[in-house]
Amino acid sequence: MALHFSKQEFESRKLATLKSMKEQNLDALLMFRQESMFWLTGYDTFGYVFFQTLILDNKGNIILLTRAPDLRQAKNTSNIEDIRIWVDKDQSNPTDDLKIILNELNLKNKKIGIEYEAYGMTGRNALRLNKSLEGYCEVEDQSELITKHRVVKSQEEVVYVKKAAELADQALDEAWKYAKAGASEAKILAEMQRVVLEGGGDYPANEFIIGSGHNALLCRYQSEKRILSDTDQLTIEWAGTYKHYHSAMFRTVPIGKADPKHIKMHEACVEALSNCAKTLIPGKTAGNVFDIHAKTFDDLGYNKSRMNACGYSLGATFSPNWMDWPMLYTGNPYVITPGNVFFMHMILMDSDNNLAMNLGETYLVTENGNERLGKQKLDLVVL
């Protein structure tokens, strides 16, 4: 059994979840977020793309309802003992199988929390589930019950986050090694991902982002792969990933020579990141961090080029993305807490001049402030 945490760690997580369920007067919780299942039991799969739920009742019973391919997946990766299978067939409705389990647990006419904010909870699955439970029990959206526990990392989790940060640093070394005029974006990507995997890491929860030339202004992966020109700009966003824990980084690298505007944009990114780091401390809010980011860029004349969010929490996440709750945007009341891990990205996209500049680092919030997990320099590197 490939459990990545101690028995005591899993037990404390379960007790914390049961305590929150009691506070919310829940008789059971239906988990559809893969992140919740992994955190609570170690269960590691991408089978959540189909209907799959982990049931936890207030007595501590845990039952997984999934498909046959994930039976052994759950046995090999988790501490789940009771695994039920719904059968693939034409017009199958796994909510019928779920109702059988709920009856076994005497949950009729009880209050059940459901993780609706989950990639496996498609609109069709939600409609089927709601119809199945209509008149059977009281349901309540509890999408963030476990998420609010996951956002504060334990010491065992921090070990994995820091390993992920080491892998991210190594990936940047490869980018600097291979990024030059005449190089292929595909080669750069391949070498960056190679060192993560060779270092014992995992695939990230979303693709590494790479773009040069006009594509350097994109914040999402897309499939075009360019050959770098003699004078160019290369934007890369990536994460080291270890046991599904992420530590992300972001850079824009001028190729050949830097445009003078590149230099000014980079100076602004460094100043904004520094100001955000000073604000990412216990007691401040996620909104406070964004607001200093916005003020820094706006005061320097980059209002039109900046984004409306400047980062988000990181942890053990699964496809389709590594972004976790909460996000750093204005007015977000979440109070920064020791044990939080935040990726802060300073993004400037100047469409008028077709210039990009990005700088991003991952931070662990501590009792007295924070620690930047990446150890690479923040200087503007021209290759």
Short mmCIF file of N, CA, C and O in Angstrom, two decimals, residues 214-305:
data_model
loop_
_atom_site.label_atom_id
_atom_site.label_comp_id
_atom_site.label_asym_id
_atom_site.label_seq_id
_atom_site.Cartn_x
_atom_site.Cartn_y
_atom_site.Cartn_z
N HIS A 214 4.76 36.37 -30.08
CA HIS A 214 3.42 36.85 -29.72
C HIS A 214 2.77 35.96 -28.67
O HIS A 214 1.95 36.42 -27.87
N ASN A 215 3.15 34.69 -28.63
CA ASN A 215 2.56 33.77 -27.65
C ASN A 215 3.13 33.95 -26.24
O ASN A 215 2.63 33.34 -25.29
N ALA A 216 4.15 34.78 -26.11
CA ALA A 216 4.67 35.06 -24.77
C ALA A 216 3.66 35.83 -23.92
O ALA A 216 3.78 35.90 -22.70
N LEU A 217 2.64 36.39 -24.57
CA LEU A 217 1.61 37.14 -23.86
C LEU A 217 0.44 36.25 -23.42
O LEU A 217 -0.56 36.75 -22.90
N LEU A 218 0.58 34.95 -23.59
CA LEU A 218 -0.51 34.03 -23.20
C LEU A 218 -0.25 33.46 -21.81
O LEU A 218 0.89 33.15 -21.46
N CYS A 219 -1.32 33.32 -21.05
CA CYS A 219 -1.23 32.76 -19.70
C CYS A 219 -1.73 31.33 -19.63
O CYS A 219 -1.95 30.79 -18.54
N ARG A 220 -1.93 30.72 -20.78
CA ARG A 220 -2.42 29.34 -20.83
C ARG A 220 -1.57 28.55 -21.83
O ARG A 220 -1.04 29.11 -22.78
N TYR A 221 -1.52 27.24 -21.63
CA TYR A 221 -0.84 26.38 -22.60
C TYR A 221 -1.65 26.35 -23.89
O TYR A 221 -2.88 26.34 -23.88
N GLN A 222 -0.95 26.35 -24.99
CA GLN A 222 -1.55 26.10 -26.31
C GLN A 222 -0.54 25.31 -27.13
O GLN A 222 0.63 25.23 -26.77
N SER A 223 -0.97 24.69 -28.20
CA SER A 223 -0.17 23.63 -28.80
C SER A 223 0.90 24.09 -29.79
O SER A 223 1.73 23.28 -30.22
N GLU A 224 0.91 25.36 -30.18
CA GLU A 224 1.95 25.80 -31.12
C GLU A 224 3.32 25.76 -30.46
O GLU A 224 3.50 26.20 -29.32
N LYS A 225 4.30 25.22 -31.17
CA LYS A 225 5.68 25.18 -30.68
C LYS A 225 6.57 25.94 -31.67
O LYS A 225 6.71 25.53 -32.83
N ARG A 226 7.15 27.04 -31.23
CA ARG A 226 7.98 27.87 -32.09
C ARG A 226 9.46 27.55 -31.92
O ARG A 226 9.88 26.97 -30.92
N ILE A 227 10.22 27.95 -32.91
CA ILE A 227 11.68 28.01 -32.81
C ILE A 227 12.03 29.44 -32.42
O ILE A 227 11.56 30.40 -33.04
N LEU A 228 12.82 29.60 -31.38
CA LEU A 228 13.13 30.93 -30.89
C LEU A 228 13.95 31.73 -31.91
O LEU A 228 14.90 31.23 -32.49
N SER A 229 13.54 32.97 -32.11
CA SER A 229 14.21 33.87 -33.05
C SER A 229 15.48 34.44 -32.42
O SER A 229 15.72 34.30 -31.22
N ASP A 230 16.27 35.14 -33.25
CA ASP A 230 17.51 35.74 -32.75
C ASP A 230 17.22 36.75 -31.64
O ASP A 230 17.96 36.85 -30.67
N THR A 231 16.15 37.52 -31.83
CA THR A 231 15.67 38.41 -30.78
C THR A 231 14.23 38.01 -30.47
O THR A 231 13.38 38.02 -31.37
N ASP A 232 13.98 37.63 -29.24
CA ASP A 232 12.69 37.01 -28.93
C ASP A 232 12.39 37.22 -27.44
O ASP A 232 13.19 37.81 -26.69
N GLN A 233 11.24 36.73 -27.02
CA GLN A 233 10.88 36.69 -25.60
C GLN A 233 10.21 35.35 -25.33
O GLN A 233 9.42 34.87 -26.13
N LEU A 234 10.58 34.74 -24.22
CA LEU A 234 10.08 33.42 -23.87
C LEU A 234 9.42 33.48 -22.50
O LEU A 234 10.05 33.85 -21.51
N THR A 235 8.15 33.13 -22.45
CA THR A 235 7.43 33.05 -21.17
C THR A 235 7.24 31.59 -20.81
O THR A 235 6.79 30.78 -21.65
N ILE A 236 7.57 31.23 -19.57
CA ILE A 236 7.37 29.86 -19.08
C ILE A 236 6.79 29.91 -17.67
O ILE A 236 7.24 30.67 -16.82
N GLU A 237 5.76 29.11 -17.45
CA GLU A 237 5.19 28.90 -16.12
C GLU A 237 5.13 27.40 -15.90
O GLU A 237 4.61 26.66 -16.74
N TRP A 238 5.67 26.95 -14.79
CA TRP A 238 5.78 25.52 -14.54
C TRP A 238 5.71 25.26 -13.04
O TRP A 238 5.70 26.18 -12.22
N ALA A 239 5.66 23.99 -12.70
CA ALA A 239 5.65 23.62 -11.28
C ALA A 239 6.46 22.35 -11.09
O ALA A 239 6.39 21.43 -11.90
N GLY A 240 7.23 22.34 -10.02
CA GLY A 240 7.75 21.07 -9.54
C GLY A 240 6.59 20.38 -8.82
O GLY A 240 5.82 21.05 -8.12
N THR A 241 6.46 19.09 -9.01
CA THR A 241 5.34 18.36 -8.41
C THR A 241 5.87 17.10 -7.76
O THR A 241 6.59 16.31 -8.40
N TYR A 242 5.50 16.90 -6.48
CA TYR A 242 5.98 15.73 -5.74
C TYR A 242 4.85 15.20 -4.87
O TYR A 242 4.30 15.94 -4.06
N LYS A 243 4.48 13.94 -5.08
CA LYS A 243 3.32 13.34 -4.41
C LYS A 243 2.08 14.22 -4.61
O LYS A 243 1.25 14.37 -3.71
N HIS A 244 1.99 14.80 -5.78
CA HIS A 244 0.90 15.69 -6.20
C HIS A 244 0.98 17.09 -5.60
O HIS A 244 0.15 17.94 -5.92
N TYR A 245 1.94 17.36 -4.73
CA TYR A 245 2.11 18.70 -4.17
C TYR A 245 2.90 19.55 -5.14
O TYR A 245 3.89 19.11 -5.71
N HIS A 246 2.46 20.81 -5.32
CA HIS A 246 3.02 21.69 -6.34
C HIS A 246 3.78 22.86 -5.74
O HIS A 246 3.40 23.39 -4.69
N SER A 247 4.82 23.26 -6.43
CA SER A 247 5.50 24.52 -6.16
C SER A 247 5.77 25.15 -7.52
O SER A 247 6.55 24.62 -8.31
N ALA A 248 5.10 26.26 -7.80
CA ALA A 248 5.12 26.83 -9.14
C ALA A 248 6.09 28.01 -9.24
O ALA A 248 6.43 28.65 -8.24
N MET A 249 6.50 28.30 -10.48
CA MET A 249 7.37 29.43 -10.77
C MET A 249 6.95 30.02 -12.12
O MET A 249 6.27 29.35 -12.92
N PHE A 250 7.37 31.25 -12.36
CA PHE A 250 6.97 31.97 -13.58
C PHE A 250 8.13 32.89 -13.98
O PHE A 250 8.70 33.57 -13.13
N ARG A 251 8.48 32.88 -15.26
CA ARG A 251 9.54 33.75 -15.75
C ARG A 251 9.26 34.16 -17.19
O ARG A 251 8.67 33.40 -17.96
N THR A 252 9.71 35.37 -17.54
CA THR A 252 9.84 35.74 -18.94
C THR A 252 11.33 35.99 -19.21
O THR A 252 11.99 36.71 -18.44
N VAL A 253 11.83 35.38 -20.26
CA VAL A 253 13.26 35.44 -20.57
C VAL A 253 13.45 36.09 -21.94
O VAL A 253 13.04 35.53 -22.96
N PRO A 254 14.05 37.28 -22.01
CA PRO A 254 14.38 37.86 -23.31
C PRO A 254 15.47 37.02 -24.00
O PRO A 254 16.41 36.54 -23.34
N ILE A 255 15.33 36.85 -25.29
CA ILE A 255 16.30 36.09 -26.07
C ILE A 255 17.05 37.05 -26.98
O ILE A 255 16.45 37.87 -27.68
N GLY A 256 18.38 36.97 -26.98
CA GLY A 256 19.21 37.85 -27.81
C GLY A 256 19.52 39.15 -27.10
O GLY A 256 20.66 39.43 -26.75
N LYS A 257 18.50 39.93 -26.85
CA LYS A 257 18.66 41.17 -26.09
C LYS A 257 17.31 41.55 -25.50
O LYS A 257 16.25 41.14 -26.00
N ALA A 258 17.34 42.32 -24.45
CA ALA A 258 16.12 42.77 -23.80
C ALA A 258 15.72 44.14 -24.34
O ALA A 258 16.56 45.03 -24.49
N ASP A 259 14.46 44.28 -24.67
CA ASP A 259 13.92 45.60 -24.99
C ASP A 259 14.00 46.46 -23.73
O ASP A 259 13.79 45.97 -22.62
N PRO A 260 14.34 47.74 -23.85
CA PRO A 260 14.37 48.59 -22.65
C PRO A 260 13.08 48.54 -21.84
O PRO A 260 13.10 48.63 -20.61
N LYS A 261 11.96 48.37 -22.54
CA LYS A 261 10.68 48.24 -21.82
C LYS A 261 10.64 46.95 -21.01
O LYS A 261 10.01 46.89 -19.94
N HIS A 262 11.27 45.88 -21.53
CA HIS A 262 11.37 44.63 -20.76
C HIS A 262 12.03 44.90 -19.40
O HIS A 262 11.59 44.39 -18.37
N ILE A 263 13.09 45.67 -19.44
CA ILE A 263 13.86 45.92 -18.21
C ILE A 263 13.00 46.67 -17.20
O ILE A 263 12.97 46.31 -16.01
N LYS A 264 12.26 47.68 -17.66
CA LYS A 264 11.40 48.44 -16.77
C LYS A 264 10.26 47.57 -16.23
O LYS A 264 9.89 47.66 -15.05
N MET A 265 9.71 46.73 -17.08
CA MET A 265 8.62 45.83 -16.66
C MET A 265 9.12 44.84 -15.62
O MET A 265 8.43 44.53 -14.64
N HIS A 266 10.34 44.35 -15.82
CA HIS A 266 10.90 43.41 -14.85
C HIS A 266 11.13 44.09 -13.51
O HIS A 266 10.84 43.51 -12.45
N GLU A 267 11.63 45.31 -13.54
CA GLU A 267 11.84 46.04 -12.29
C GLU A 267 10.51 46.21 -11.55
O GLU A 267 10.45 46.09 -10.32
N ALA A 268 9.45 46.47 -12.30
CA ALA A 268 8.12 46.61 -11.69
C ALA A 268 7.65 45.29 -11.08
O ALA A 268 7.06 45.27 -9.99
N CYS A 269 7.92 44.18 -11.78
CA CYS A 269 7.53 42.86 -11.27
C CYS A 269 8.27 42.53 -9.97
O CYS A 269 7.68 41.99 -9.03
N VAL A 270 9.56 42.84 -9.93
CA VAL A 270 10.34 42.58 -8.71
C VAL A 270 9.79 43.41 -7.55
O VAL A 270 9.64 42.91 -6.43
N GLU A 271 9.49 44.68 -7.82
CA GLU A 271 8.96 45.54 -6.75
C GLU A 271 7.60 45.03 -6.27
O GLU A 271 7.32 44.99 -5.06
N ALA A 272 6.74 44.64 -7.21
CA ALA A 272 5.41 44.15 -6.84
C ALA A 272 5.50 42.85 -6.05
O ALA A 272 4.80 42.67 -5.04
N LEU A 273 6.39 41.95 -6.48
CA LEU A 273 6.54 40.68 -5.77
C LEU A 273 7.07 40.92 -4.36
O LEU A 273 6.61 40.30 -3.39
N SER A 274 8.01 41.83 -4.23
CA SER A 274 8.56 42.15 -2.92
C SER A 274 7.48 42.71 -2.00
O SER A 274 7.37 42.33 -0.82
N ASN A 275 6.66 43.61 -2.52
CA ASN A 275 5.59 44.20 -1.71
C ASN A 275 4.54 43.15 -1.32
O ASN A 275 4.02 43.17 -0.20
N CYS A 276 4.24 42.25 -2.24
CA CYS A 276 3.30 41.17 -1.94
C CYS A 276 3.86 40.25 -0.86
O CYS A 276 3.13 39.81 0.05
N ALA A 277 5.14 39.93 -0.96
CA ALA A 277 5.77 39.05 0.03
C ALA A 277 5.74 39.68 1.42
O ALA A 277 5.55 38.98 2.42
N LYS A 278 5.90 41.00 1.47
CA LYS A 278 5.83 41.68 2.77
C LYS A 278 4.42 41.66 3.36
O LYS A 278 4.25 41.79 4.57
N THR A 279 3.42 41.48 2.49
CA THR A 279 2.02 41.50 2.93
C THR A 279 1.50 40.10 3.20
O THR A 279 0.50 39.93 3.91
N LEU A 280 2.16 39.09 2.63
CA LEU A 280 1.71 37.69 2.80
C LEU A 280 2.17 37.19 4.18
O LEU A 280 3.09 36.39 4.30
N ILE A 281 1.53 37.69 5.21
CA ILE A 281 1.92 37.35 6.58
C ILE A 281 0.67 37.04 7.38
O ILE A 281 -0.44 37.48 7.03
N PRO A 282 0.80 36.28 8.45
CA PRO A 282 -0.37 35.94 9.26
C PRO A 282 -1.15 37.18 9.70
O PRO A 282 -0.56 38.18 10.15
N GLY A 283 -2.46 37.13 9.58
CA GLY A 283 -3.31 38.23 9.98
C GLY A 283 -3.78 39.11 8.84
O GLY A 283 -4.84 39.72 8.92
N LYS A 284 -2.99 39.19 7.77
CA LYS A 284 -3.43 39.91 6.58
C LYS A 284 -4.40 39.04 5.81
O LYS A 284 -4.51 37.83 6.04
N THR A 285 -5.11 39.64 4.86
CA THR A 285 -6.05 38.86 4.06
C THR A 285 -5.53 38.64 2.65
O THR A 285 -4.62 39.35 2.19
N ALA A 286 -6.14 37.68 1.96
CA ALA A 286 -5.80 37.45 0.56
C ALA A 286 -6.05 38.71 -0.26
O ALA A 286 -5.29 39.04 -1.18
N GLY A 287 -7.10 39.44 0.09
CA GLY A 287 -7.39 40.69 -0.61
C GLY A 287 -6.32 41.74 -0.39
O GLY A 287 -5.99 42.51 -1.31
N ASN A 288 -5.75 41.79 0.81
CA ASN A 288 -4.66 42.74 1.09
C ASN A 288 -3.47 42.50 0.17
O ASN A 288 -2.84 43.44 -0.31
N VAL A 289 -3.16 41.22 -0.07
CA VAL A 289 -2.01 40.89 -0.93
C VAL A 289 -2.26 41.38 -2.35
O VAL A 289 -1.39 42.00 -2.98
N PHE A 290 -3.46 41.12 -2.86
CA PHE A 290 -3.75 41.58 -4.21
C PHE A 290 -3.69 43.10 -4.30
O PHE A 290 -3.15 43.66 -5.27
N ASP A 291 -4.24 43.77 -3.31
CA ASP A 291 -4.34 45.23 -3.38
C ASP A 291 -2.98 45.90 -3.45
O ASP A 291 -2.80 46.89 -4.18
N ILE A 292 -1.98 45.35 -2.74
CA ILE A 292 -0.64 45.96 -2.82
C ILE A 292 -0.01 45.65 -4.17
O ILE A 292 0.75 46.47 -4.72
N HIS A 293 -0.33 44.49 -4.72
CA HIS A 293 0.12 44.15 -6.09
C HIS A 293 -0.44 45.16 -7.08
O HIS A 293 0.29 45.74 -7.90
N ALA A 294 -1.74 45.41 -6.98
CA ALA A 294 -2.39 46.33 -7.91
C ALA A 294 -1.86 47.76 -7.74
O ALA A 294 -1.58 48.46 -8.73
N LYS A 295 -1.71 48.20 -6.51
CA LYS A 295 -1.23 49.55 -6.26
C LYS A 295 0.18 49.75 -6.81
O LYS A 295 0.48 50.79 -7.43
N THR A 296 1.03 48.74 -6.60
CA THR A 296 2.41 48.85 -7.10
C THR A 296 2.43 49.03 -8.61
O THR A 296 3.08 49.94 -9.14
N PHE A 297 1.71 48.16 -9.32
CA PHE A 297 1.70 48.25 -10.77
C PHE A 297 1.01 49.52 -11.26
O PHE A 297 1.48 50.18 -12.20
N ASP A 298 -0.10 49.87 -10.62
CA ASP A 298 -0.83 51.07 -11.05
C ASP A 298 0.01 52.33 -10.87
O ASP A 298 0.04 53.21 -11.74
N ASP A 299 0.72 52.41 -9.74
CA ASP A 299 1.57 53.58 -9.47
C ASP A 299 2.70 53.69 -10.48
O ASP A 299 3.19 54.80 -10.76
N LEU A 300 3.10 52.55 -11.04
CA LEU A 300 4.20 52.55 -12.02
C LEU A 300 3.69 52.65 -13.46
O LEU A 300 4.48 52.57 -14.41
N GLY A 301 2.37 52.81 -13.62
CA GLY A 301 1.80 53.00 -14.95
C GLY A 301 1.43 51.75 -15.70
O GLY A 301 1.25 51.80 -16.93
N TYR A 302 1.26 50.64 -14.98
CA TYR A 302 0.98 49.36 -15.66
C TYR A 302 -0.44 48.84 -15.42
O TYR A 302 -0.69 47.64 -15.51
N ASN A 303 -1.38 49.74 -15.16
CA ASN A 303 -2.75 49.30 -14.87
C ASN A 303 -3.35 48.47 -16.00
O ASN A 303 -4.01 47.46 -15.76
N LYS A 304 -3.12 48.88 -17.25
CA LYS A 304 -3.71 48.17 -18.39
C LYS A 304 -3.05 46.82 -18.64
O LYS A 304 -3.63 45.96 -19.30
N SER A 305 -1.85 46.62 -18.13
CA SER A 305 -1.10 45.40 -18.42
C SER A 305 -1.24 44.32 -17.35
O SER A 305 -0.92 43.16 -17.60
#
